[in-house]
Short mmCIF file of C-alpha atoms and ligand atoms in Angstrom, two decimals:
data_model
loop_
_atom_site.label_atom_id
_atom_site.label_comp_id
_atom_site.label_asym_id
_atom_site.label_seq_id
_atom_site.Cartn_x
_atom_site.Cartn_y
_atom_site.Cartn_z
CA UNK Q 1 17.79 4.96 11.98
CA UNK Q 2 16.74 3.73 15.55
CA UNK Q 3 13.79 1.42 15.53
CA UNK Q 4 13.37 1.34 11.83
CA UNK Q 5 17.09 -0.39 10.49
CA UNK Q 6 16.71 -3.37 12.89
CA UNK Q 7 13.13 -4.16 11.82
CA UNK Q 8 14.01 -4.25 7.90
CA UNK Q 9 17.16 -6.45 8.62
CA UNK Q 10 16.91 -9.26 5.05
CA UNK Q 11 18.92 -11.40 6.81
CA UNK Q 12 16.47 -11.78 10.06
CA UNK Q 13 13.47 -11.96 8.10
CA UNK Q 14 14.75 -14.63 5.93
CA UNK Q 15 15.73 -16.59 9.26
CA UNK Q 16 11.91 -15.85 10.66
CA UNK Q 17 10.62 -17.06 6.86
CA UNK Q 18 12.21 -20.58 7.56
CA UNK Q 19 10.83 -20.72 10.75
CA UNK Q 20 7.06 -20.16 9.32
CA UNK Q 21 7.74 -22.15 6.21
CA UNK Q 22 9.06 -25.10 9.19
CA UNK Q 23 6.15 -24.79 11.49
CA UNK Q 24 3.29 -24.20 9.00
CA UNK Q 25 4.47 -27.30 6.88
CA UNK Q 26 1.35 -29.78 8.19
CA UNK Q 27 -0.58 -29.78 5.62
CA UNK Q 28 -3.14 -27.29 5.73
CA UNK Q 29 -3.58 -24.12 4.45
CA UNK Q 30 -3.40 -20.09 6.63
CA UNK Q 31 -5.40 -17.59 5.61
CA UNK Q 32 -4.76 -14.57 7.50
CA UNK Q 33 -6.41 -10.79 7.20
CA UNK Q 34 -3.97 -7.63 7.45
CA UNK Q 35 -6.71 -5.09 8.47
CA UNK Q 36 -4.71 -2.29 8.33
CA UNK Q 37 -3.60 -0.64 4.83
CA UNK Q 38 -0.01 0.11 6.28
CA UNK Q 39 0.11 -3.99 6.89
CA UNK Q 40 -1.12 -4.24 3.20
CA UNK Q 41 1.48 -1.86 1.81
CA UNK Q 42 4.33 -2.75 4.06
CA UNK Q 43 3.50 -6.38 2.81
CA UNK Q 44 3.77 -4.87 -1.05
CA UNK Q 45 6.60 -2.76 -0.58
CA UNK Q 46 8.80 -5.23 0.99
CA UNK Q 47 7.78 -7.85 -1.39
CA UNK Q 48 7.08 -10.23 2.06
CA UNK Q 49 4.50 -12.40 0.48
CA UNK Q 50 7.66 -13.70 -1.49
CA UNK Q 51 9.24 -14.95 1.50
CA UNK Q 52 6.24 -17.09 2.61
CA UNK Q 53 5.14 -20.73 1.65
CA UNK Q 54 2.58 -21.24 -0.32
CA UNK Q 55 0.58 -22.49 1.74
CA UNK Q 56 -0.02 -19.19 3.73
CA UNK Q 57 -2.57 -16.41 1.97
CA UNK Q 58 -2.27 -12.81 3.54
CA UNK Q 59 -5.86 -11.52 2.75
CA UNK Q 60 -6.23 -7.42 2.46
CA UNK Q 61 -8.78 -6.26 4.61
CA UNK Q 62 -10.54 -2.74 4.74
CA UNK Q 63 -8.29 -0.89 7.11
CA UNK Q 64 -7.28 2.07 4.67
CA UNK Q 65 -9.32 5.29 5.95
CA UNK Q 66 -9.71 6.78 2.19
CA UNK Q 67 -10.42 3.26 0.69
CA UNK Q 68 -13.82 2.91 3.36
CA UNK Q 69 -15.57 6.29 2.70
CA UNK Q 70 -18.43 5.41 0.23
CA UNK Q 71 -19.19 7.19 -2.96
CA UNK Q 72 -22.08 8.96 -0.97
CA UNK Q 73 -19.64 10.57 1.18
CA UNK Q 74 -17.31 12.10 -1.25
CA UNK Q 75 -20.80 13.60 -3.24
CA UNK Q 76 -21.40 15.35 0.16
CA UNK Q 77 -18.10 16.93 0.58
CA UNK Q 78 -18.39 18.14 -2.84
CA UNK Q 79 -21.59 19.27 -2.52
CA UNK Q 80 -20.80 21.16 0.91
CA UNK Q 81 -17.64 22.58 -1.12
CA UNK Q 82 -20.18 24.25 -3.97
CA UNK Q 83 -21.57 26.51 -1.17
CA UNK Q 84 -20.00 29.85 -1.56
CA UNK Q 85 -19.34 30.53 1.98
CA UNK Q 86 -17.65 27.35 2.87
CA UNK Q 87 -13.85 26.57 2.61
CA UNK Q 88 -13.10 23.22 2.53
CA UNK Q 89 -10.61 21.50 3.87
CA UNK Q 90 -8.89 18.28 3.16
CA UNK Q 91 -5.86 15.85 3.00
CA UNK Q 92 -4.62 15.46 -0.47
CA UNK Q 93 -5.27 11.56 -1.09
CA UNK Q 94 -9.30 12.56 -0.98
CA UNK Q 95 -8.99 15.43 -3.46
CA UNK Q 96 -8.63 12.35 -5.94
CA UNK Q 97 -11.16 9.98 -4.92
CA UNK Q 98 -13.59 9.70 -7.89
CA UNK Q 99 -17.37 10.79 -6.88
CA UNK Q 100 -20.18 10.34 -8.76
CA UNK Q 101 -20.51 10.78 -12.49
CA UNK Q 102 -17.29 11.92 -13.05
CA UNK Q 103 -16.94 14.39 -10.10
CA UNK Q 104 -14.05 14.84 -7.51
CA UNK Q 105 -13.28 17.22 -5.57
CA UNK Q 106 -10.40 18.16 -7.41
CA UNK Q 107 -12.82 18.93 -10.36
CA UNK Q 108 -14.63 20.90 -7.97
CA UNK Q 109 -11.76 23.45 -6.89
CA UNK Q 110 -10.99 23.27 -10.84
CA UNK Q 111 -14.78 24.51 -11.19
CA UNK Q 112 -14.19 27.86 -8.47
CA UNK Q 113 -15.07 25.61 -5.22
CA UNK Q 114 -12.77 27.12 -2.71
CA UNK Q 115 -11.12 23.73 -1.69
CA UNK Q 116 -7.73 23.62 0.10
CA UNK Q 117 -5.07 20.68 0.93
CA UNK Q 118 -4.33 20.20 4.48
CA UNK Q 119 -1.67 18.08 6.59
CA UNK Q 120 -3.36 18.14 9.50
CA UNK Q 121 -6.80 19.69 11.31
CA UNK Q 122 -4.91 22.52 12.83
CA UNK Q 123 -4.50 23.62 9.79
CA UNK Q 124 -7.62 23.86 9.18
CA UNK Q 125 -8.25 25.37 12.70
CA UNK Q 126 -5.35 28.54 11.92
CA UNK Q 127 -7.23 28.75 8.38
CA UNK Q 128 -10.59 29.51 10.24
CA UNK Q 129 -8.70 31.80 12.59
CA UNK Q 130 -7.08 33.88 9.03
CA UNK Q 131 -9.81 34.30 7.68
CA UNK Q 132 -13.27 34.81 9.81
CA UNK Q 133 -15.14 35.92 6.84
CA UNK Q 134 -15.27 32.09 5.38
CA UNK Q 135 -16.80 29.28 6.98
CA UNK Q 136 -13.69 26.38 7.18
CA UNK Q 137 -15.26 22.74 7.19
CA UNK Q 138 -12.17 20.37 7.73
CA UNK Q 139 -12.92 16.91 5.71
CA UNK Q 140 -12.45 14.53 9.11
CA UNK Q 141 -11.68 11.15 8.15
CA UNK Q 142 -10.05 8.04 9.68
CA UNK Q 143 -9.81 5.41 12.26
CA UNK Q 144 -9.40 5.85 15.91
CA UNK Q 145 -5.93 7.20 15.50
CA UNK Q 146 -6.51 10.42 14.02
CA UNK Q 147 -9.50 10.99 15.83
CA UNK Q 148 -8.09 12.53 19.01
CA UNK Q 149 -5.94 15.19 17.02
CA UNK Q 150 -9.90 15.99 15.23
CA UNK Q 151 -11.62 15.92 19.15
CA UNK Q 152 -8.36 18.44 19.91
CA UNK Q 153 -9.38 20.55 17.46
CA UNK Q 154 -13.04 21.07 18.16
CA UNK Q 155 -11.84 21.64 22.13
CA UNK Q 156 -9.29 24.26 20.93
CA UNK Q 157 -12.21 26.13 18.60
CA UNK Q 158 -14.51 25.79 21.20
CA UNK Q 159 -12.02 27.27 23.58
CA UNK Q 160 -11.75 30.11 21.52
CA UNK Q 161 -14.94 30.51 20.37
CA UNK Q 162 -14.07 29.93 16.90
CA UNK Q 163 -17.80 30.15 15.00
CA UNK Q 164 -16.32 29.83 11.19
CA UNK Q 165 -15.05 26.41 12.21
CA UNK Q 166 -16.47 22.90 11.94
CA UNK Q 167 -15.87 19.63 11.08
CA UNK Q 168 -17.61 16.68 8.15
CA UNK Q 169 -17.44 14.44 10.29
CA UNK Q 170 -16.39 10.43 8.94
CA UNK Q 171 -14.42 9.04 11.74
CA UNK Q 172 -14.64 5.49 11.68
CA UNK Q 173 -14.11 2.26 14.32
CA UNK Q 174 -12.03 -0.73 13.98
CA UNK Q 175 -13.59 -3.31 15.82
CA UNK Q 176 -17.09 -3.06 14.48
CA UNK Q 177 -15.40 -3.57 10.99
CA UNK Q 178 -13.86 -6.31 12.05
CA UNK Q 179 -17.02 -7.86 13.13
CA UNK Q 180 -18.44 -6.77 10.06
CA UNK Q 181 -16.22 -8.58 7.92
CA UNK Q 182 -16.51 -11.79 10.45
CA UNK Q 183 -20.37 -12.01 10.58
CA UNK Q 184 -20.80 -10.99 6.75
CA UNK Q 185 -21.99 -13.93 4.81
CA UNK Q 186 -19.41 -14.27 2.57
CA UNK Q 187 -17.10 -15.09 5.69
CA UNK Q 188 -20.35 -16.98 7.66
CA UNK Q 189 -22.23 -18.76 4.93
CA UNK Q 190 -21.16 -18.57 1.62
CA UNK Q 191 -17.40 -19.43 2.33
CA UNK Q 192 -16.06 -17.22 -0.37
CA UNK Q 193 -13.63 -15.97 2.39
CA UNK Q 194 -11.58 -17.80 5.00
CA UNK Q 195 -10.04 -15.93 7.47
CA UNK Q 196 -7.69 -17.89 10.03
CA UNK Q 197 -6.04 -14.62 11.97
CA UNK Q 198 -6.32 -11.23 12.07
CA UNK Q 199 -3.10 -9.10 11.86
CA UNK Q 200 -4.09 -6.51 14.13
CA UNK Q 201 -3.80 -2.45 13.32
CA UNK Q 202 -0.26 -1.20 14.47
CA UNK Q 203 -1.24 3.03 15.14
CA UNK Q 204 -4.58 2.09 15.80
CA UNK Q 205 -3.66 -0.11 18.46
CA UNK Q 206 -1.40 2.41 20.16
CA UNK Q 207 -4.80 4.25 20.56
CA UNK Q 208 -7.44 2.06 21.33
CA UNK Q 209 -4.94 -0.92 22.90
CA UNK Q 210 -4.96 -4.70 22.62
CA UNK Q 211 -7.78 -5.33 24.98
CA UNK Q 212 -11.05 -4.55 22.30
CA UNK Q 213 -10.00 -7.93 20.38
CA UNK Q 214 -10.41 -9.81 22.68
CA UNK Q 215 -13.66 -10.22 21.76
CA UNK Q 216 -12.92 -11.56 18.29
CA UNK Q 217 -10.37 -13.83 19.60
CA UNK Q 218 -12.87 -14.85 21.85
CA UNK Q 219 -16.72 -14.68 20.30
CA UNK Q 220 -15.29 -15.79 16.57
CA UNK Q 221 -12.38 -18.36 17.90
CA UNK Q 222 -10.07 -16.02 15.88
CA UNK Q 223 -6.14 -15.42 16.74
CA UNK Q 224 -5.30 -11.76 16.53
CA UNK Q 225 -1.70 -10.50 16.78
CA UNK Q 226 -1.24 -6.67 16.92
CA UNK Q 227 1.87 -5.95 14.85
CA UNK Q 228 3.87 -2.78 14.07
CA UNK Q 229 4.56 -1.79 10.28
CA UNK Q 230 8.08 -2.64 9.77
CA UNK Q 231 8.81 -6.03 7.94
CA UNK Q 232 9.71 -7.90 10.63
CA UNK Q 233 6.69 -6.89 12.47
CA UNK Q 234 4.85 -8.15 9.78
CA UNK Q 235 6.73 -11.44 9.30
CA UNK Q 236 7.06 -12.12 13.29
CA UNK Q 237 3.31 -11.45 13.45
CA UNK Q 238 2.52 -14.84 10.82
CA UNK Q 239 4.49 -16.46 12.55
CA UNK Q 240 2.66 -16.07 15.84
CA UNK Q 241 -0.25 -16.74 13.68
CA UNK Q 242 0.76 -19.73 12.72
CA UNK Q 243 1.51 -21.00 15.96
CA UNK Q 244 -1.98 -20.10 17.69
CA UNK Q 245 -3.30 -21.85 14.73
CA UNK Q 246 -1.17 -24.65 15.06
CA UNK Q 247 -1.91 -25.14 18.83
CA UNK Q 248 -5.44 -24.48 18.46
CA UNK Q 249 -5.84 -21.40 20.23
CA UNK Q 250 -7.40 -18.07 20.10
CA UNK Q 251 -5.75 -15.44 21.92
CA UNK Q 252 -5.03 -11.56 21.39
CA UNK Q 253 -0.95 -11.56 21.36
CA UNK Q 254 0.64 -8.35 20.73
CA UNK Q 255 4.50 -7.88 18.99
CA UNK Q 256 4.26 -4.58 18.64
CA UNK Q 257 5.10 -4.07 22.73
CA UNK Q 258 7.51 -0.81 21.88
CA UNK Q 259 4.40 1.19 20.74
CA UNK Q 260 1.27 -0.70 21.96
CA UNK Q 261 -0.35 -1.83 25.67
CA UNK Q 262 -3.13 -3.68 26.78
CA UNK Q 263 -5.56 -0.62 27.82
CA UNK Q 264 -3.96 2.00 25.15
CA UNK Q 265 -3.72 5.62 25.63
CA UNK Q 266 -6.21 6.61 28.30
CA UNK Q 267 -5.90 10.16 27.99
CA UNK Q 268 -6.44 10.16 23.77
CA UNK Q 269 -9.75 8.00 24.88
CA UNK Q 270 -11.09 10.32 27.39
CA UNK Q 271 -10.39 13.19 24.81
CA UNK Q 272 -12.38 11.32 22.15
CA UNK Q 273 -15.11 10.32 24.48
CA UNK Q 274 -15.81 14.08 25.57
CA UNK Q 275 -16.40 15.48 22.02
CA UNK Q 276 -18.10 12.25 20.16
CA UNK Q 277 -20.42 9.29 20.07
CA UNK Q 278 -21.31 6.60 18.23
CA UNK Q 279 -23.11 6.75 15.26
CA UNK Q 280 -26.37 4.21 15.03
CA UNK Q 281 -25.15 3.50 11.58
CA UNK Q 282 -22.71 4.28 8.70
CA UNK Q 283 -22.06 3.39 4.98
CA UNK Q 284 -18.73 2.13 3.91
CA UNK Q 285 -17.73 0.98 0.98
CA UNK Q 286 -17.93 -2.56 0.89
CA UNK Q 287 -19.28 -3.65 3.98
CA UNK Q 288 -22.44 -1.54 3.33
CA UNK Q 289 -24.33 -0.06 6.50
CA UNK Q 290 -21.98 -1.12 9.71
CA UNK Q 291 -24.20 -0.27 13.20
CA UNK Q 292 -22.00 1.74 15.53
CA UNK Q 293 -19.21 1.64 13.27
CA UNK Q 294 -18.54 5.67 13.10
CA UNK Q 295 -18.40 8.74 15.13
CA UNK Q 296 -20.35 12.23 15.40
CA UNK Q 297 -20.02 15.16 17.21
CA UNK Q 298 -21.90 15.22 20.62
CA UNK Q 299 -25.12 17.97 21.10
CA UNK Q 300 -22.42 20.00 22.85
CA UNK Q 301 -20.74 20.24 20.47
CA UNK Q 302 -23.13 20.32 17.58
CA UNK Q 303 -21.92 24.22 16.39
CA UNK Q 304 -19.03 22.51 14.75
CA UNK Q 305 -21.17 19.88 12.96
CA UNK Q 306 -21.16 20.48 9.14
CA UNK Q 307 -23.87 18.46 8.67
CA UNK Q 308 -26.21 20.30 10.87
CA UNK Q 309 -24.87 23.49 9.74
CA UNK Q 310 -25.09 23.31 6.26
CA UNK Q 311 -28.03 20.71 5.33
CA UNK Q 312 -27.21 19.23 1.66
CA UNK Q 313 -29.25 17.06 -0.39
CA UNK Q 314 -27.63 14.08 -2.02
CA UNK Q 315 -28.89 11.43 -3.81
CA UNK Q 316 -28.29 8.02 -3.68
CA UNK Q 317 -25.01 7.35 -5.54
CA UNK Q 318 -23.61 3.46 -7.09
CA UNK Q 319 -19.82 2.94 -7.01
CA UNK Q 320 -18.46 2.17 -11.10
CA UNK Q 321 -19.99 -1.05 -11.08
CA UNK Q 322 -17.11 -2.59 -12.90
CA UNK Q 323 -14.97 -1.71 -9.41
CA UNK Q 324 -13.99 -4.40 -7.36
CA UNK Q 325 -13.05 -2.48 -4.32
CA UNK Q 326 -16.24 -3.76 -2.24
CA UNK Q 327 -15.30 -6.87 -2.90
CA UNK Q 328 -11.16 -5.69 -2.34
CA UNK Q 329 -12.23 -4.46 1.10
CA UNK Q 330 -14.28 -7.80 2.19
CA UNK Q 331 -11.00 -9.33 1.34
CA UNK Q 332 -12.92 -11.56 -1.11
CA UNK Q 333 -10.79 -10.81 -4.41
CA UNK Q 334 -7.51 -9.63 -5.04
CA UNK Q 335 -6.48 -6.70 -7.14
CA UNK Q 336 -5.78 -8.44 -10.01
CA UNK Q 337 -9.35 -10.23 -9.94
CA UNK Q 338 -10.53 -6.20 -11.35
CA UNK Q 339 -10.36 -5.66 -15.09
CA UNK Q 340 -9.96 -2.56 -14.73
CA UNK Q 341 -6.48 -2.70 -12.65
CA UNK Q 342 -3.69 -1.41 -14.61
CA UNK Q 343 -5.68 -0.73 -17.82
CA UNK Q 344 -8.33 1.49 -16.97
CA UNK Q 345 -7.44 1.83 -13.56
CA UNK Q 346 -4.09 3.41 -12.55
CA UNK Q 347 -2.74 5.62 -9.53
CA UNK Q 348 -2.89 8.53 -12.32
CA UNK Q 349 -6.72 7.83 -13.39
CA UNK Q 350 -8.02 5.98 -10.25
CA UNK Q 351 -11.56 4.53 -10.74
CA UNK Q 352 -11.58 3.38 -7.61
CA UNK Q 353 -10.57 4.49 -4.06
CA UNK Q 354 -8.23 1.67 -3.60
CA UNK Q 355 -6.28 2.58 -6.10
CA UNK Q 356 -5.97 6.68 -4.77
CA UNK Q 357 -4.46 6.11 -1.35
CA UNK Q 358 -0.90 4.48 -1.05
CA UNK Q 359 -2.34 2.80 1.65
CA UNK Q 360 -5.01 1.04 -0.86
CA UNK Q 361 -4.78 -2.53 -1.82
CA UNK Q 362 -4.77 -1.81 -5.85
CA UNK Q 363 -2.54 1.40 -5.34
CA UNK Q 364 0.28 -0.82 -2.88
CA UNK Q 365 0.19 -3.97 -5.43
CA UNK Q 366 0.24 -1.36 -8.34
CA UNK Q 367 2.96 0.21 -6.96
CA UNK Q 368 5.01 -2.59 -5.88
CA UNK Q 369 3.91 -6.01 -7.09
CA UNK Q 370 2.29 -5.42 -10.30
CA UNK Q 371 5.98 -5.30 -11.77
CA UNK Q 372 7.31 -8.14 -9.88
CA UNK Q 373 4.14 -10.55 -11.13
CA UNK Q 374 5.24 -9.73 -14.48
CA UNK Q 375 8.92 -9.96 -14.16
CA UNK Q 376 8.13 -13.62 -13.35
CA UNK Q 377 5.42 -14.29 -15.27
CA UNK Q 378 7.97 -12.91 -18.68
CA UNK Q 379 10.96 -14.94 -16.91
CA UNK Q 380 8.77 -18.26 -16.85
CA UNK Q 381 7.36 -17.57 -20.65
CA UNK Q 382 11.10 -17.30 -21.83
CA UNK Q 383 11.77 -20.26 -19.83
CA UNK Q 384 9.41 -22.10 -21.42
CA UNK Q 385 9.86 -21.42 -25.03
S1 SF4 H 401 -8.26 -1.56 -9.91
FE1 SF4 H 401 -9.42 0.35 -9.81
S2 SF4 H 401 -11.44 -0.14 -10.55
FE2 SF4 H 401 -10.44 -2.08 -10.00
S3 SF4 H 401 -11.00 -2.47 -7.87
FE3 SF4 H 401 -9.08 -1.36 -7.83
S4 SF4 H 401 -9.68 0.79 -7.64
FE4 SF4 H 401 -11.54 -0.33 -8.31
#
């Protein structure tokens, strides 16, 4: 398949491996952040950290839309899903997501909520148009690059003068997690987290562009490399990692030039811009309250807001405290660090959120490393004996 083939070529990657395993040999260690959960699972799937030296960590960072929403979150949809008038709407990955005490919102539609899967928001859009009688609240989640099919929706409804149509609105932004993660004190003070690079988002960046890192690159004295999803993205990404690093510098590179420029897609910002605005402030999970980190609808278009049209009251809500994700998502442990991953914890009983969406850290490694880990760790115990 065109552009797909020629970026999973073994051959190519093992050629780029011995160049990073060549240049990073001085010594020293890389720790570099994937903040995207397509990095993470392309890096599972493909087995890449394999093909890298020792030397080099790849750190998981929070970029997986289902992984961020906090517990609170999922408690509201549920709760706005209990009303009898409303028909939610949602993608399938958060029907799973475990809520408070037990709940989901698969339990809920189990219970009588009227709670439907979606693939997109126009669903949701023709499902308000089918049926007037029922108020349609699509679950909006994600980072910048599924918020201008969301700000295309609201236009279209408003266009029509849909009134049974509206939005829960948890669109989220990439850069102020990033600076999250860079000025929390784990990273700061308390060194429990290096980070050398950032990996920059792949569809996010086809979106926003290359130019919002620059402030990173600049501010923090971080390299940031925009890559696509493929492996060889991946692997020719470290390797420009390693060679900022390497020359001391701190730039915002970009390989993924077939898909991403330095100012983005103007129009899909200008569409954005005209329906929201920044938040003040926003929960996620593990980097806590974020200021201007999210998105809400604009007083224009405050009909399709289903937090001012349906008022719930939730209740402060604790994630399982024997989850790790927080700590998952601040890239401070790894999957394996949580007791609960592979006993407790599975894809088929998540008790986490990282562990619902493929794109999750304990879902990819469960998925594709947990097996390999123990394939070597039973090869070396036969060795042995
Ligand atoms: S394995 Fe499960 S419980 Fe542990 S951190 Fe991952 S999602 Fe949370």
């Amino acid at each position: 398949m065109k552009y797909v083939d020629e970026y999973r070529d073994g051959r190519l990657a093992g050629a780029i491996a011995e160049r990073i395993a060549a240049e990073a040999a001085r010594g020293r260690d890389y720790y570099f952040m994937e903040f995207c959960g397509g990095h993470t699972h392309a890096i599972s799937r493909y087995g890449l950290e394999d093909l890298l030296p020792a030397n080099i960590r790849m750190i998981h960072g929070p970029g997986c839309p289902v992984c961020v929403l906090p517990i609170g979150r999922i408690d509201h949809a549920i709760r706005l899903a209990e009303r009898p008038e409303i028909t939610l709407c949602t993608y399938g990955d958060l029907m799973r997501v475990p809520g408070p005490h037990g709940t989901s919102l698969l339990k809920a539609k189990a219970a009588g909520a009227d709670i439907r899967m979606v693939y997109s928001t126009l669903d949701a859009l023709r499902i308000a148009e089918a049926e007037p009688s029922r108020e349609v609240v699509f679950f909006a989640i994600g980072f910048e690059t599924t918020t201008p099919p969301t700000a295309l929706a609201i236009r279209i409804a408003d266009k029509k003068r849909l009134k049974n149509f509206s939005i829960f609105c948890n669109h989220v932004i990439t850069p102020a997690a990033i600076a999250s993660i860079l000025d929390h004190p784990d990273v700061r003070t308390l060194g429990a987290i290096r980070i050398d690079g950032f990996i920059g988002p792949a569809h996010v960046s086809t979106v926003i562009g290359t130019q919002p890192y620059k402030f990173f690159a600049e501010e923090y004295e971080k390299p940031v490399v925009v890559a696509g999803f493929e492996p060889l993205d991946v692997m020719q990404a470290i390797l420009m990692l390693v060679r900022q690093v390497n020359d001391g510098r701190h730039e915002v590179e970009n390989e993924y030039i077939r898909a991403v420029t330095e100012e983005g897609n103007l129009k899909a910002q200008s569409e954005v811009a005209e329906v929201f605005e920044l938040r003040e402030a926003f929960e996620w999970r593990g980097l806590g309250i974020v200021p201007y980190s999210a998105l809400r609808l604009r007083e224009a278009f405050a009909q399709y807001d289903a937090e001012r049209r349906f008022p719930v009251v939730t209740e402060p809500v604790r994630d399982n405290p024997a989850c790790e994700c927080g700590a998952i998502l601040r890239g401070v442990k790894r999957p394996t660090e949580c007791r609960l991953f592979g006993t407790a914890c599975t894809p088929e009983t998540p008790i986490g959120s990282c562990m619902v969406s493929a794109e999750g850290a304990c879902a990819a490694h469960w998925t594709y490393g947990r097996f390999r880990e123990d394939t070597a760790a039973s090869v070396g115990q036969r060795a042995a004996s």
